[in-house]
GROMACS .gro file of C-alpha atoms in nm:
model
  106
    1MET     CA    1  -0.929   2.103   0.090
    2ASP     CA    2  -1.079   1.849  -0.145
    3ASP     CA    3  -1.187   1.517   0.009
    4ILE     CA    4  -0.973   1.549   0.320
    5THR     CA    5  -1.170   1.692   0.611
    6GLN     CA    6  -1.068   1.903   0.904
    7TRP     CA    7  -1.095   1.595   1.127
    8ASP     CA    8  -0.866   1.392   0.900
    9ILE     CA    9  -0.601   1.658   0.947
   10ILE     CA   10  -0.663   1.678   1.322
   11GLU     CA   11  -0.638   1.297   1.347
   12LYS     CA   12  -0.294   1.316   1.182
   13ALA     CA   13  -0.191   1.573   1.444
   14MET     CA   14  -0.311   1.332   1.712
   15LEU     CA   15  -0.090   1.062   1.559
   16ILE     CA   16   0.208   1.297   1.580
   17LEU     CA   17   0.122   1.362   1.945
   18ASP     CA   18   0.056   0.993   2.015
   19MET     CA   19  -0.290   1.082   2.149
   20GLN     CA   20  -0.643   0.955   2.104
   21LEU     CA   21  -0.908   1.201   1.991
   22ASP     CA   22  -1.170   1.254   2.258
   23SER     CA   23  -1.455   1.498   2.302
   24ASP     CA   24  -1.268   1.684   2.578
   25ASN     CA   25  -1.014   1.813   2.324
   26ASP     CA   26  -1.247   1.871   2.027
   27SER     CA   27  -1.285   2.247   2.075
   28LEU     CA   28  -0.917   2.297   2.145
   29PHE     CA   29  -0.807   2.112   1.831
   30GLU     CA   30  -1.072   2.290   1.621
   31TYR     CA   31  -0.922   2.617   1.746
   32TYR     CA   32  -0.568   2.504   1.664
   33PHE     CA   33  -0.686   2.395   1.318
   34GLN     CA   34  -0.847   2.734   1.246
   35ASN     CA   35  -0.545   2.914   1.388
   36ALA     CA   36  -0.316   2.720   1.151
   37ILE     CA   37  -0.544   2.800   0.852
   38ASP     CA   38  -0.548   3.170   0.944
   39TYR     CA   39  -0.170   3.177   0.990
   40ILE     CA   40  -0.110   3.012   0.652
   41SER     CA   41  -0.355   3.247   0.478
   42ASP     CA   42  -0.188   3.553   0.626
   43TYR     CA   43   0.172   3.435   0.598
   44CYS     CA   44   0.146   3.293   0.247
   45ASN     CA   45  -0.097   3.559   0.123
   46VAL     CA   46  -0.341   3.300  -0.013
   47SER     CA   47  -0.717   3.267   0.007
   48GLU     CA   48  -0.728   2.890  -0.050
   49ILE     CA   49  -0.512   2.632   0.120
   50THR     CA   50  -0.377   2.366  -0.116
   51THR     CA   51  -0.387   1.999  -0.022
   52SER     CA   52  -0.007   1.990  -0.024
   53LEU     CA   53  -0.022   2.192   0.301
   54ASN     CA   54  -0.241   1.940   0.488
   55SER     CA   55   0.057   1.771   0.651
   56VAL     CA   56   0.196   2.111   0.749
   57ILE     CA   57  -0.136   2.197   0.913
   58SER     CA   58  -0.114   1.874   1.116
   59GLN     CA   59   0.238   1.965   1.224
   60MET     CA   60   0.124   2.317   1.316
   61ILE     CA   61  -0.162   2.178   1.527
   62ALA     CA   62   0.077   1.942   1.708
   63PHE     CA   63   0.324   2.228   1.766
   64GLN     CA   64   0.050   2.451   1.908
   65TYR     CA   65  -0.063   2.172   2.141
   66ARG     CA   66   0.291   2.119   2.268
   67GLN     CA   67   0.322   2.494   2.333
   68LYS     CA   68   0.009   2.495   2.549
   69GLY     CA   69   0.097   2.637   2.887
   70ILE     CA   70   0.431   2.787   2.784
   71GLU     CA   71   0.301   3.058   2.552
   72ASN     CA   72   0.504   3.377   2.569
   73VAL     CA   73   0.785   3.208   2.768
   74GLN     CA   74   1.125   3.208   2.598
   75SER     CA   75   1.333   3.060   2.877
   76GLU     CA   76   1.298   2.945   3.234
   77GLY     CA   77   1.552   2.879   3.503
   78LYS     CA   78   1.526   2.665   3.815
   79GLY     CA   79   1.844   2.670   4.019
   80SER     CA   80   2.126   2.553   3.796
   81LEU     CA   81   1.881   2.413   3.537
   82SER     CA   82   1.787   2.636   3.246
   83GLN     CA   83   1.539   2.557   2.971
   84SER     CA   84   1.467   2.743   2.645
   85PHE     CA   85   1.145   2.720   2.446
   86ILE     CA   86   1.073   2.766   2.078
   87THR     CA   87   0.841   3.065   2.048
   88GLU     CA   88   0.771   3.048   1.675
   89TYR     CA   89   0.702   2.768   1.432
   90PRO     CA   90   1.017   2.560   1.375
   91PRO     CA   91   1.221   2.582   1.052
   92ASN     CA   92   1.076   2.262   0.899
   93ILE     CA   93   0.727   2.418   0.906
   94MET     CA   94   0.840   2.765   0.796
   95ASN     CA   95   1.044   2.623   0.504
   96ARG     CA   96   0.735   2.447   0.371
   97LEU     CA   97   0.523   2.761   0.414
   98ASN     CA   98   0.786   2.972   0.237
   99ARG     CA   99   0.751   2.752  -0.072
  100HIS     CA  100   0.382   2.846  -0.089
  101ALA     CA  101   0.415   3.215  -0.003
  102LYS     CA  102   0.302   3.464  -0.262
  103VAL     CA  103   0.455   3.810  -0.285
  104LYS     CA  104   0.227   4.088  -0.169
  105PHE     CA  105   0.255   4.413  -0.362
  106LEU     CA  106   0.152   4.735  -0.191
   0.00000   0.00000   0.00000
């Protein structure tokens, strides 16, 4: 990841979320960071993450944070009000990952 550190990427995610980084969230955002790295490695079939994916990692961290508490819920109804949730990464993230995906031969 060259000169950009994990915390630089996490700070960008915090900007997206309009949050300040504090020690209460450190472990959670470290987990989201590692989860994003693992997802990219598996999905794209790569062992190294290129710097061009740093902004995608920030977006993935922000998405995971927003999903906190609604994991595994696709929709919810309360009286006449119904709400649907995105259960997978949105198309803007997946499109960028698809550009970096390598074909896996079995």
